[in-house]
Each structure stands twice: as structure tokens, then as C-alpha cells.
PDB file of C-alpha atoms in Angstrom:
ATOM      1  CA  UNK G   1       4.778  39.456 -52.734  1.00 46.00           C
ATOM      2  CA  UNK G   2       1.481  37.758 -52.250  1.00 46.00           C
ATOM      3  CA  UNK G   3       2.768  34.494 -53.747  1.00 51.00           C
ATOM      4  CA  UNK G   4       5.912  34.497 -51.627  1.00 48.00           C
ATOM      5  CA  UNK G   5       3.851  35.169 -48.519  1.00 47.00           C
ATOM      6  CA  UNK G   6       1.419  32.403 -49.319  1.00 48.00           C
ATOM      7  CA  UNK G   7       4.247  29.909 -49.725  1.00 52.00           C
ATOM      8  CA  UNK G   8       5.589  30.489 -46.235  1.00 51.00           C
ATOM      9  CA  UNK G   9       5.009  27.491 -43.913  1.00 50.00           C
ATOM     10  CA  UNK G  10       2.252  27.888 -41.425  1.00 47.00           C
ATOM     11  CA  UNK G  11       3.169  27.905 -37.751  1.00 48.00           C
ATOM     12  CA  UNK G  12       2.360  24.674 -35.993  1.00 48.00           C
ATOM     13  CA  UNK G  13       0.013  24.830 -33.027  1.00 45.00           C
ATOM     14  CA  UNK G  14       1.640  24.834 -29.629  1.00 44.00           C
ATOM     15  CA  UNK G  15       1.055  21.572 -27.815  1.00 42.00           C
ATOM     16  CA  UNK G  16      -0.189  22.064 -24.282  1.00 42.00           C
ATOM     17  CA  UNK G  17       1.341  19.506 -21.924  1.00 44.00           C
ATOM     18  CA  UNK G  18      -1.039  17.118 -20.210  1.00 44.00           C
ATOM     19  CA  UNK G  19      -1.986  17.809 -16.635  1.00 52.00           C
ATOM     20  CA  UNK G  20       0.314  16.340 -14.042  1.00 53.00           C
ATOM     21  CA  UNK G  21      -0.457  15.412 -10.466  1.00 59.00           C
ATOM     22  CA  UNK G  22       2.897  16.209  -8.883  1.00 63.00           C
ATOM     23  CA  UNK G  23       2.772  17.149  -5.222  1.00 74.00           C
ATOM     24  CA  UNK G  24       4.661  20.363  -4.444  1.00 71.00           C
ATOM     25  CA  UNK G  25       6.130  21.037  -1.027  1.00 75.00           C
ATOM     26  CA  UNK G  26       7.055  24.630  -1.805  1.00 76.00           C
ATOM     27  CA  UNK G  27       5.327  27.410   0.137  1.00 76.00           C
ATOM     28  CA  UNK G  28       2.368  29.070  -1.606  1.00 76.00           C
ATOM     29  CA  UNK G  29       2.979  32.091  -3.791  1.00 77.00           C
ATOM     30  CA  UNK G  30       1.730  35.365  -2.269  1.00 77.00           C
ATOM     31  CA  UNK G  31       0.277  37.814  -4.802  1.00 77.00           C
ATOM     32  CA  UNK G  32      -0.001  41.542  -4.178  1.00 79.00           C
ATOM     33  CA  UNK G  33      -3.697  41.863  -4.971  1.00 78.00           C
ATOM     34  CA  UNK G  34      -4.891  38.839  -3.002  1.00 76.00           C
ATOM     35  CA  UNK G  35      -5.792  38.782   0.651  1.00 75.00           C
ATOM     36  CA  UNK G  36      -3.741  36.732   3.063  1.00 73.00           C
ATOM     37  CA  UNK G  37      -4.745  34.264   4.417  1.00 73.00           C
ATOM     38  CA  UNK G  38      -6.945  32.961   1.631  1.00 73.00           C
ATOM     39  CA  UNK G  39     -10.548  32.038   2.257  1.00 78.00           C
ATOM     40  CA  UNK G  40     -11.342  28.572   0.947  1.00 78.00           C
ATOM     41  CA  UNK G  41     -14.705  27.015   0.274  1.00 87.00           C
ATOM     42  CA  UNK G  42     -16.372  24.672   2.726  1.00 91.00           C
ATOM     43  CA  UNK G  43     -15.638  21.683   0.511  1.00 91.00           C
ATOM     44  CA  UNK G  44     -11.907  22.396   0.311  1.00 89.00           C
ATOM     45  CA  UNK G  45     -11.744  23.116   4.056  1.00 90.00           C
ATOM     46  CA  UNK G  46     -13.491  19.816   4.843  1.00 92.00           C
ATOM     47  CA  UNK G  47     -11.144  17.816   2.565  1.00 91.00           C
ATOM     48  CA  UNK G  48      -8.076  19.530   3.965  1.00 89.00           C
ATOM     49  CA  UNK G  49      -9.104  18.696   7.539  1.00 91.00           C
ATOM     50  CA  UNK G  50      -9.856  15.108   6.507  1.00 91.00           C
ATOM     51  CA  UNK G  51      -6.449  14.638   4.889  1.00 90.00           C
ATOM     52  CA  UNK G  52      -4.747  16.203   7.892  1.00 90.00           C
ATOM     53  CA  UNK G  53      -6.463  13.751  10.259  1.00 90.00           C
ATOM     54  CA  UNK G  54      -5.448  10.826   8.047  1.00 89.00           C
ATOM     55  CA  UNK G  55      -1.785  11.864   8.116  1.00 88.00           C
ATOM     56  CA  UNK G  56      -1.883  12.423  11.880  1.00 88.00           C
ATOM     57  CA  UNK G  57      -3.302   8.940  12.467  1.00 87.00           C
ATOM     58  CA  UNK G  58      -0.504   7.102  10.641  1.00 86.00           C
ATOM     59  CA  UNK G  59       1.186   6.301  13.969  1.00 83.00           C
ATOM     60  CA  UNK G  60      -1.515   3.682  14.633  1.00 85.00           C
ATOM     61  CA  UNK G  61      -3.558   3.512  11.402  1.00 88.00           C
ATOM     62  CA  UNK G  62      -1.516   2.705   8.290  1.00 90.00           C
ATOM     63  CA  UNK G  63      -2.199   4.340   4.923  1.00 91.00           C
ATOM     64  CA  UNK G  64      -1.682   2.409   1.672  1.00 92.00           C
ATOM     65  CA  UNK G  65      -1.111   4.660  -1.363  1.00 91.00           C
ATOM     66  CA  UNK G  66      -2.423   3.739  -4.831  1.00 93.00           C
ATOM     67  CA  UNK G  67      -2.411   5.396  -8.238  1.00 90.00           C
ATOM     68  CA  UNK G  68      -5.708   4.875 -10.050  1.00 89.00           C
ATOM     69  CA  UNK G  69      -6.531   5.404 -13.737  1.00 87.00           C
ATOM     70  CA  UNK G  70      -9.834   5.262 -15.666  1.00 86.00           C
ATOM     71  CA  UNK G  71     -12.100   4.268 -12.784  1.00 88.00           C
ATOM     72  CA  UNK G  72     -15.792   4.952 -13.144  1.00 87.00           C
ATOM     73  CA  UNK G  73     -18.156   5.491 -10.222  1.00 88.00           C
ATOM     74  CA  UNK G  74     -19.691   2.021 -10.589  1.00 90.00           C
ATOM     75  CA  UNK G  75     -16.252   0.448 -10.789  1.00 90.00           C
ATOM     76  CA  UNK G  76     -15.182   2.221  -7.580  1.00 91.00           C
ATOM     77  CA  UNK G  77     -18.304   0.971  -5.802  1.00 92.00           C
ATOM     78  CA  UNK G  78     -17.505  -2.590  -6.872  1.00 93.00           C
ATOM     79  CA  UNK G  79     -13.899  -2.173  -5.763  1.00 92.00           C
ATOM     80  CA  UNK G  80     -14.948  -0.975  -2.309  1.00 92.00           C
ATOM     81  CA  UNK G  81     -17.330  -3.940  -2.012  1.00 93.00           C
ATOM     82  CA  UNK G  82     -14.467  -6.327  -2.847  1.00 93.00           C
ATOM     83  CA  UNK G  83     -12.264  -4.703  -0.208  1.00 92.00           C
ATOM     84  CA  UNK G  84     -14.981  -5.023   2.444  1.00 91.00           C
ATOM     85  CA  UNK G  85     -15.580  -8.687   1.571  1.00 92.00           C
ATOM     86  CA  UNK G  86     -11.839  -9.479   1.703  1.00 91.00           C
ATOM     87  CA  UNK G  87     -11.507  -7.727   5.079  1.00 89.00           C
ATOM     88  CA  UNK G  88     -14.464  -9.623   6.514  1.00 89.00           C
ATOM     89  CA  UNK G  89     -13.103 -12.930   5.225  1.00 87.00           C
ATOM     90  CA  UNK G  90      -9.680 -12.239   6.754  1.00 83.00           C
ATOM     91  CA  UNK G  91     -11.303 -11.312  10.079  1.00 76.00           C
ATOM     92  CA  UNK G  92     -13.233 -14.598  10.124  1.00 67.00           C
ATOM     93  CA  UNK G  93     -10.056 -16.656   9.608  1.00 60.00           C
ATOM     94  CA  UNK G  94      -9.072 -18.428  12.871  1.00 53.00           C
ATOM     95  CA  UNK G  95      -5.862 -17.230  14.475  1.00 48.00           C
ATOM     96  CA  UNK G  96      -3.096 -19.200  16.224  1.00 43.00           C
ATOM     97  CA  UNK G  97      -3.151 -16.830  19.179  1.00 42.00           C
ATOM     98  CA  UNK G  98      -4.748 -18.087  22.428  1.00 44.00           C
ATOM     99  CA  UNK G  99      -7.054 -15.104  22.740  1.00 45.00           C
ATOM    100  CA  UNK G 100      -7.318 -13.341  19.371  1.00 44.00           C
ATOM    101  CA  UNK G 101      -8.607  -9.797  19.319  1.00 46.00           C
ATOM    102  CA  UNK G 102     -11.331  -9.593  16.707  1.00 47.00           C
ATOM    103  CA  UNK G 103     -11.697  -6.282  14.844  1.00 43.00           C
ATOM    104  CA  UNK G 104     -14.965  -4.497  15.294  1.00 46.00           C
ATOM    105  CA  UNK G 105     -17.584  -4.664  12.583  1.00 45.00           C
ATOM    106  CA  UNK G 106     -17.437  -0.910  11.962  1.00 48.00           C
ATOM    107  CA  UNK G 107     -13.617  -0.831  11.835  1.00 71.00           C
ATOM    108  CA  UNK G 108     -13.257  -1.948   8.218  1.00 82.00           C
ATOM    109  CA  UNK G 109     -10.637  -0.532   5.828  1.00 90.00           C
ATOM    110  CA  UNK G 110     -11.807   2.384   3.696  1.00 91.00           C
ATOM    111  CA  UNK G 111     -10.777   3.205   0.125  1.00 93.00           C
ATOM    112  CA  UNK G 112     -10.792   6.966  -0.533  1.00 92.00           C
ATOM    113  CA  UNK G 113     -10.030   8.911  -3.713  1.00 92.00           C
ATOM    114  CA  UNK G 114      -8.055  12.048  -2.876  1.00 91.00           C
ATOM    115  CA  UNK G 115      -7.510  15.402  -4.518  1.00 89.00           C
ATOM    116  CA  UNK G 116      -3.786  15.423  -5.089  1.00 87.00           C
ATOM    117  CA  UNK G 117      -3.332  19.190  -4.731  1.00 85.00           C
ATOM    118  CA  UNK G 118      -5.060  19.371  -1.359  1.00 87.00           C
ATOM    119  CA  UNK G 119      -3.222  16.289  -0.166  1.00 87.00           C
ATOM    120  CA  UNK G 120       0.038  18.025  -1.034  1.00 85.00           C
ATOM    121  CA  UNK G 121      -0.959  21.022   1.102  1.00 85.00           C
ATOM    122  CA  UNK G 122      -1.794  18.759   4.041  1.00 86.00           C
ATOM    123  CA  UNK G 123       1.465  16.863   3.576  1.00 86.00           C
ATOM    124  CA  UNK G 124       3.475  20.091   3.446  1.00 84.00           C
ATOM    125  CA  UNK G 125       2.039  21.263   6.764  1.00 84.00           C
ATOM    126  CA  UNK G 126       2.270  17.873   8.498  1.00 82.00           C
ATOM    127  CA  UNK G 127       4.679  18.262  11.401  1.00 78.00           C
ATOM    128  CA  UNK G 128       5.020  14.570  12.311  1.00 77.00           C
ATOM    129  CA  UNK G 129       7.097  13.797   9.187  1.00 79.00           C
ATOM    130  CA  UNK G 130      10.633  14.906   8.579  1.00 78.00           C
ATOM    131  CA  UNK G 131      11.675  16.643   5.366  1.00 81.00           C
ATOM    132  CA  UNK G 132      13.185  13.548   3.784  1.00 81.00           C
ATOM    133  CA  UNK G 133       9.986  11.521   4.311  1.00 79.00           C
ATOM    134  CA  UNK G 134       7.884  14.338   2.866  1.00 80.00           C
ATOM    135  CA  UNK G 135      10.097  14.542  -0.228  1.00 83.00           C
ATOM    136  CA  UNK G 136      10.040  10.780  -0.789  1.00 81.00           C
ATOM    137  CA  UNK G 137       6.275  10.659  -0.395  1.00 82.00           C
ATOM    138  CA  UNK G 138       5.749  13.620  -2.727  1.00 82.00           C
ATOM    139  CA  UNK G 139       8.111  12.137  -5.312  1.00 82.00           C
ATOM    140  CA  UNK G 140       6.226   8.816  -5.378  1.00 80.00           C
ATOM    141  CA  UNK G 141       2.926  10.531  -6.330  1.00 83.00           C
ATOM    142  CA  UNK G 142       2.757  11.038 -10.103  1.00 80.00           C
ATOM    143  CA  UNK G 143      -0.939  10.487 -10.916  1.00 82.00           C
ATOM    144  CA  UNK G 144      -4.403  10.350  -9.476  1.00 87.00           C
ATOM    145  CA  UNK G 145      -4.117   9.334  -5.847  1.00 90.00           C
ATOM    146  CA  UNK G 146      -6.200   7.028  -3.671  1.00 92.00           C
ATOM    147  CA  UNK G 147      -5.522   5.666  -0.213  1.00 92.00           C
ATOM    148  CA  UNK G 148      -6.605   2.575   1.671  1.00 93.00           C
ATOM    149  CA  UNK G 149      -6.755   3.367   5.392  1.00 92.00           C
ATOM    150  CA  UNK G 150      -6.775   0.669   8.082  1.00 91.00           C
ATOM    151  CA  UNK G 151      -7.957   1.204  11.688  1.00 89.00           C
ATOM    152  CA  UNK G 152      -4.997  -0.835  12.978  1.00 87.00           C
ATOM    153  CA  UNK G 153      -2.068  -2.689  11.462  1.00 86.00           C
ATOM    154  CA  UNK G 154      -3.234  -6.201  10.545  1.00 87.00           C
ATOM    155  CA  UNK G 155      -0.757  -7.864   8.121  1.00 89.00           C
ATOM    156  CA  UNK G 156      -2.928 -10.905   7.230  1.00 89.00           C
ATOM    157  CA  UNK G 157      -5.834  -8.610   6.431  1.00 90.00           C
ATOM    158  CA  UNK G 158      -3.576  -6.401   4.336  1.00 91.00           C
ATOM    159  CA  UNK G 159      -2.288  -9.455   2.471  1.00 91.00           C
ATOM    160  CA  UNK G 160      -5.825 -10.662   1.731  1.00 92.00           C
ATOM    161  CA  UNK G 161      -6.893  -7.227   0.445  1.00 92.00           C
ATOM    162  CA  UNK G 162      -3.804  -6.839  -1.769  1.00 92.00           C
ATOM    163  CA  UNK G 163      -4.479 -10.276  -3.253  1.00 92.00           C
ATOM    164  CA  UNK G 164      -8.119  -9.327  -3.880  1.00 92.00           C
ATOM    165  CA  UNK G 165      -7.114  -6.063  -5.568  1.00 92.00           C
ATOM    166  CA  UNK G 166      -4.643  -7.893  -7.807  1.00 90.00           C
ATOM    167  CA  UNK G 167      -7.436 -10.218  -8.975  1.00 90.00           C
ATOM    168  CA  UNK G 168     -10.091  -7.516  -9.262  1.00 89.00           C
ATOM    169  CA  UNK G 169      -7.902  -4.997 -11.102  1.00 89.00           C
ATOM    170  CA  UNK G 170      -5.200  -6.882 -12.984  1.00 87.00           C
ATOM    171  CA  UNK G 171      -2.277  -4.780 -14.245  1.00 82.00           C
ATOM    172  CA  UNK G 172      -2.455  -3.493 -17.785  1.00 80.00           C
ATOM    173  CA  UNK G 173      -0.507  -5.384 -20.387  1.00 81.00           C
ATOM    174  CA  UNK G 174       1.560  -3.229 -22.749  1.00 81.00           C
ATOM    175  CA  UNK G 175       0.564  -3.393 -26.409  1.00 80.00           C
ATOM    176  CA  UNK G 176       2.733  -5.483 -28.664  1.00 85.00           C
ATOM    177  CA  UNK G 177       4.288  -4.233 -31.881  1.00 86.00           C
ATOM    178  CA  UNK G 178       1.805  -6.282 -33.887  1.00 87.00           C
ATOM    179  CA  UNK G 179      -1.158  -4.647 -32.120  1.00 82.00           C
ATOM    180  CA  UNK G 180       0.260  -1.157 -32.709  1.00 83.00           C
ATOM    181  CA  UNK G 181       0.834  -1.968 -36.381  1.00 87.00           C
ATOM    182  CA  UNK G 182      -2.738  -3.277 -36.758  1.00 85.00           C
ATOM    183  CA  UNK G 183      -4.148  -0.120 -35.165  1.00 82.00           C
ATOM    184  CA  UNK G 184      -2.095   2.039 -37.508  1.00 84.00           C
ATOM    185  CA  UNK G 185      -3.295   0.098 -40.568  1.00 86.00           C
ATOM    186  CA  UNK G 186      -6.903   0.354 -39.434  1.00 83.00           C
ATOM    187  CA  UNK G 187      -6.578   4.114 -38.978  1.00 80.00           C
ATOM    188  CA  UNK G 188      -5.028   4.520 -42.433  1.00 81.00           C
ATOM    189  CA  UNK G 189      -7.742   2.377 -44.032  1.00 81.00           C
ATOM    190  CA  UNK G 190     -10.506   4.428 -42.405  1.00 78.00           C
ATOM    191  CA  UNK G 191      -9.006   7.753 -43.516  1.00 78.00           C
ATOM    192  CA  UNK G 192     -10.940   9.498 -46.294  1.00 79.00           C
ATOM    193  CA  UNK G 193      -9.525  12.778 -47.706  1.00 80.00           C
ATOM    194  CA  UNK G 194     -11.817  15.725 -47.057  1.00 78.00           C
ATOM    195  CA  UNK G 195     -13.913  13.897 -44.515  1.00 79.00           C
ATOM    196  CA  UNK G 196     -13.626  14.255 -40.777  1.00 79.00           C
ATOM    197  CA  UNK G 197     -12.784  10.938 -39.164  1.00 74.00           C
ATOM    198  CA  UNK G 198     -15.414   9.415 -36.968  1.00 75.00           C
ATOM    199  CA  UNK G 199     -14.616   9.853 -33.309  1.00 76.00           C
ATOM    200  CA  UNK G 200     -14.637   6.692 -31.275  1.00 73.00           C
ATOM    201  CA  UNK G 201     -14.349   6.707 -27.523  1.00 75.00           C
ATOM    202  CA  UNK G 202     -11.832   4.087 -26.440  1.00 72.00           C
ATOM    203  CA  UNK G 203     -12.891   1.517 -23.888  1.00 75.00           C
ATOM    204  CA  UNK G 204     -11.629   2.563 -20.480  1.00 76.00           C
ATOM    205  CA  UNK G 205      -9.589  -0.137 -18.772  1.00 82.00           C
ATOM    206  CA  UNK G 206      -9.094   0.690 -15.075  1.00 86.00           C
ATOM    207  CA  UNK G 207      -5.666   0.323 -13.592  1.00 88.00           C
ATOM    208  CA  UNK G 208      -4.523   0.354  -9.946  1.00 90.00           C
ATOM    209  CA  UNK G 209      -0.865   0.640  -9.026  1.00 90.00           C
ATOM    210  CA  UNK G 210       0.555   0.229  -5.527  1.00 91.00           C
ATOM    211  CA  UNK G 211       2.844   3.160  -4.715  1.00 89.00           C
ATOM    212  CA  UNK G 212       3.734   2.551  -1.064  1.00 88.00           C
ATOM    213  CA  UNK G 213       2.474   3.029   2.457  1.00 90.00           C
ATOM    214  CA  UNK G 214       2.893   5.175   5.531  1.00 89.00           C
ATOM    215  CA  UNK G 215       3.056   2.880   8.577  1.00 88.00           C
ATOM    216  CA  UNK G 216       3.906   4.182  12.056  1.00 84.00           C
ATOM    217  CA  UNK G 217       5.238   7.399  10.575  1.00 80.00           C
ATOM    218  CA  UNK G 218       7.626   5.586   8.196  1.00 84.00           C
ATOM    219  CA  UNK G 219       7.410   5.477   4.416  1.00 84.00           C
ATOM    220  CA  UNK G 220       7.474   2.070   2.726  1.00 87.00           C
ATOM    221  CA  UNK G 221       7.739   1.510  -1.012  1.00 86.00           C
ATOM    222  CA  UNK G 222       5.726  -1.141  -2.849  1.00 86.00           C
ATOM    223  CA  UNK G 223       8.272  -3.904  -2.076  1.00 88.00           C
ATOM    224  CA  UNK G 224       8.246  -2.958   1.616  1.00 89.00           C
ATOM    225  CA  UNK G 225       4.444  -3.129   1.719  1.00 90.00           C
ATOM    226  CA  UNK G 226       4.536  -6.676   0.375  1.00 89.00           C
ATOM    227  CA  UNK G 227       7.064  -7.590   3.062  1.00 89.00           C
ATOM    228  CA  UNK G 228       4.874  -6.109   5.813  1.00 88.00           C
ATOM    229  CA  UNK G 229       1.904  -8.084   4.493  1.00 88.00           C
ATOM    230  CA  UNK G 230       3.800 -11.352   5.071  1.00 87.00           C
ATOM    231  CA  UNK G 231       4.164 -10.699   8.793  1.00 84.00           C
ATOM    232  CA  UNK G 232       1.920 -12.484  11.329  1.00 81.00           C
ATOM    233  CA  UNK G 233      -0.484 -10.668  13.595  1.00 75.00           C
ATOM    234  CA  UNK G 234       0.569  -9.219  16.943  1.00 72.00           C
ATOM    235  CA  UNK G 235      -1.342 -11.935  18.803  1.00 76.00           C
ATOM    236  CA  UNK G 236       0.451 -14.645  16.822  1.00 77.00           C
ATOM    237  CA  UNK G 237       3.826 -13.069  17.640  1.00 72.00           C
ATOM    238  CA  UNK G 238       2.916 -12.991  21.325  1.00 76.00           C
ATOM    239  CA  UNK G 239       1.914 -16.666  21.178  1.00 79.00           C
ATOM    240  CA  UNK G 240       5.255 -17.551  19.523  1.00 76.00           C
ATOM    241  CA  UNK G 241       7.218 -15.668  22.214  1.00 80.00           C
ATOM    242  CA  UNK G 242       5.271 -17.401  24.985  1.00 78.00           C
ATOM    243  CA  UNK G 243       5.960 -20.755  23.326  1.00 75.00           C
ATOM    244  CA  UNK G 244       9.696 -20.058  23.116  1.00 74.00           C
ATOM    245  CA  UNK G 245       9.851 -19.003  26.761  1.00 76.00           C
ATOM    246  CA  UNK G 246       7.828 -21.959  28.030  1.00 72.00           C
ATOM    247  CA  UNK G 247       9.694 -24.611  25.991  1.00 68.00           C
ATOM    248  CA  UNK G 248      12.570 -25.224  28.520  1.00 69.00           C
ATOM    249  CA  UNK G 249      10.147 -25.472  31.442  1.00 65.00           C
ATOM    250  CA  UNK G 250       7.998 -27.944  29.496  1.00 65.00           C
ATOM    251  CA  UNK G 251      11.015 -30.119  28.700  1.00 66.00           C
ATOM    252  CA  UNK G 252      12.097 -30.144  32.378  1.00 59.00           C
ATOM    253  CA  UNK G 253       8.583 -31.081  33.456  1.00 62.00           C
ATOM    254  CA  UNK G 254       8.547 -33.933  30.904  1.00 65.00           C
ATOM    255  CA  UNK G 255      11.845 -35.320  32.243  1.00 60.00           C
ATOM    256  CA  UNK G 256      10.596 -35.173  35.828  1.00 59.00           C
ATOM    257  CA  UNK G 257       7.321 -36.826  34.940  1.00 64.00           C
ATOM    258  CA  UNK G 258       9.146 -39.690  33.206  1.00 61.00           C
ATOM    259  CA  UNK G 259      11.373 -40.199  36.268  1.00 56.00           C
ATOM    260  CA  UNK G 260       8.485 -40.320  38.728  1.00 58.00           C
ATOM    261  CA  UNK G 261       7.470 -43.441  40.717  1.00 54.00           C
ATOM    262  CA  UNK G 262       9.411 -46.649  39.962  1.00 56.00           C
ATOM    263  CA  UNK G 263      11.368 -45.001  37.183  1.00 62.00           C
ATOM    264  CA  UNK G 264      12.888 -42.600  39.725  1.00 59.00           C
ATOM    265  CA  UNK G 265      14.336 -45.515  41.762  1.00 62.00           C
ATOM    266  CA  UNK G 266      15.786 -47.171  38.654  1.00 68.00           C
ATOM    267  CA  UNK G 267      17.271 -43.863  37.545  1.00 68.00           C
ATOM    268  CA  UNK G 268      18.982 -43.299  40.906  1.00 66.00           C
ATOM    269  CA  UNK G 269      20.212 -46.919  41.002  1.00 71.00           C
ATOM    270  CA  UNK G 270      21.737 -46.585  37.590  1.00 74.00           C
ATOM    271  CA  UNK G 271      23.382 -43.344  38.618  1.00 71.00           C
ATOM    272  CA  UNK G 272      24.840 -45.094  41.751  1.00 74.00           C
ATOM    273  CA  UNK G 273      26.254 -47.996  39.725  1.00 78.00           C
ATOM    274  CA  UNK G 274      27.835 -45.556  37.338  1.00 76.00           C
ATOM    275  CA  UNK G 275      29.639 -43.789  40.179  1.00 73.00           C
ATOM    276  CA  UNK G 276      30.814 -47.113  41.703  1.00 75.00           C
ATOM    277  CA  UNK G 277      32.250 -48.316  38.403  1.00 77.00           C
ATOM    278  CA  UNK G 278      34.160 -45.071  37.997  1.00 70.00           C
ATOM    279  CA  UNK G 279      35.656 -45.446  41.515  1.00 69.00           C
ATOM    280  CA  UNK G 280      36.728 -49.063  40.871  1.00 71.00           C
ATOM    281  CA  UNK G 281      38.410 -48.096  37.621  1.00 67.00           C
ATOM    282  CA  UNK G 282      40.300 -45.330  39.453  1.00 61.00           C
ATOM    283  CA  UNK G 283      41.545 -47.694  42.221  1.00 59.00           C
ATOM    284  CA  UNK G 284      42.687 -50.517  39.882  1.00 54.00           C
ATOM    285  CA  UNK G 285      46.538 -51.056  39.905  1.00 53.00           C
ATOM    286  CA  UNK G 286      48.296 -50.196  36.709  1.00 53.00           C
ATOM    287  CA  UNK G 287      49.363 -53.110  34.521  1.00 48.00           C
TER     288      UNK G 287
END
């Protein structure tokens, strides 16, 4: 009996799934032994109020959503410095508008790392979004969340910042089959029976993925954000409209200026001769 029992296969350990960052829009579960409403800590209350204000301000201040992976504190500081420099450079670029409105020095975009669970609670209780927008926004969030908030919609500034982020944090390249095979061979060569393998911490490579944006209460995916970034500023659009409306008046003024003075007399004389020739042709007898 002992031998048969010892030969039975051992049960394999249960693998615990990795933590996910899915945003749930379902109402909270109410337990019998817990007080309602719950009392949250000051930190959670502050973050919840901050996320609520950010969602309420999307009618005028767009929010750009990112998924970040393996960012250290120093790397985040450098990333925020790059965003500030790109925003200042875009603000210093001359505009085609006659009277451009310069953004204030303290109105720079801010990059904020969010707690996904608390953001889901704020999104669930946000009344300015419809149910379909809430579901689409919650479905797009699958990892650690960060947002880039703008004081106002400025497409050239958004384009400059997205270009800077693409250079500062290039997308990860998937490993090739040859690299995976080399890693497997190196692991097999380093394996020694009866000895615990040496633990090596892998080098963290940060990654930043554009998920979408909430602009004027509407949800845009990554492709839509790139399209919005290609738009001109509001001042440039106003200048183009003014140019289109003033083009006919400018052409009429140019014609009148060319016909002024002696040219006006020659123009009228030519017009008179043209009318006389038409009358003579109409009175000529038929052949």
C-alpha cells in the first residue's frame, strides 16, 4: 500500500492568474456585515475627486489615454520633462493667424499616472457620458493607465507631444524566433541538477501605448487621435475662413483699381465699339 501510494502523481500547483486592470462598470457589491456607505481613506477620497474633476472637464480640456509598462520614477520624471519641453516649443512656433492666442505659461499639459480601480469608479458615476461611451472607454483599458490632460484643445501642440513621446519611448519590438531559441539554450546550459538557478532581474524596458482620447465628451481611438492632431488651430481656421470670405471682394477691388484713370476710358471705349459692331452686324442685309 505504501509503494502504490508513493507512486501516485503529485498534484500540480494551481497557477494564480496575473493581476488585470480591467475597469468594471458594475455597481459595488453590498455585504451584510459592512456599513453602507463605506468610509474611504483621505488618499482615496482625494484621488476620486481628482479623477471626477478630470472627467467633468473633458468638454473643454481633452484627455489622452495611455497604457504604461515598466516605468521607473526617474523615467517618469524625464518623460514629463520631455512633454513640457515639447509643449513650450510648440507654443513658441509662429502661427498663421492674425492675432494668435498664446497659451499661458502655467497652462502646460500634465502627465498623470492613475489608479485604474478608482478611475473605474469615477467613470461609472460620471453623468456626462452615455452608457455606450462608458463601455467603450472601459473596454479600451487593459493595463496600467496614465492620462495626458490639456488645458485646451491645441492640435499642433498635441502633434508635437505625440511625436516627442514616440521618440522618447519607442515601441517594443517583439522577439524573433532566433532570440527565443538563444535564450532557451542559455537557460539549459546554465541549469545544474540539484542547484538552485541564479535569479537575474531582467532589464526593464518602458513601453507607452496610445489607447485613445476623450475630447469634448466624445471617445476617440488611437487612429482618431492622430487625425485630430493633424488639424490646424482654431485661430488658423478663423484666418482661413476670413480669407475665403474676403477673396471675392479683393478680386473686385483689383479689377476696379486696374480700370481706374486712363484705363477706365479705354475700357469704356472698347465696350462702346463692341456694341456698335454688334449693331452693324445685325443690320447688314442677308446675302
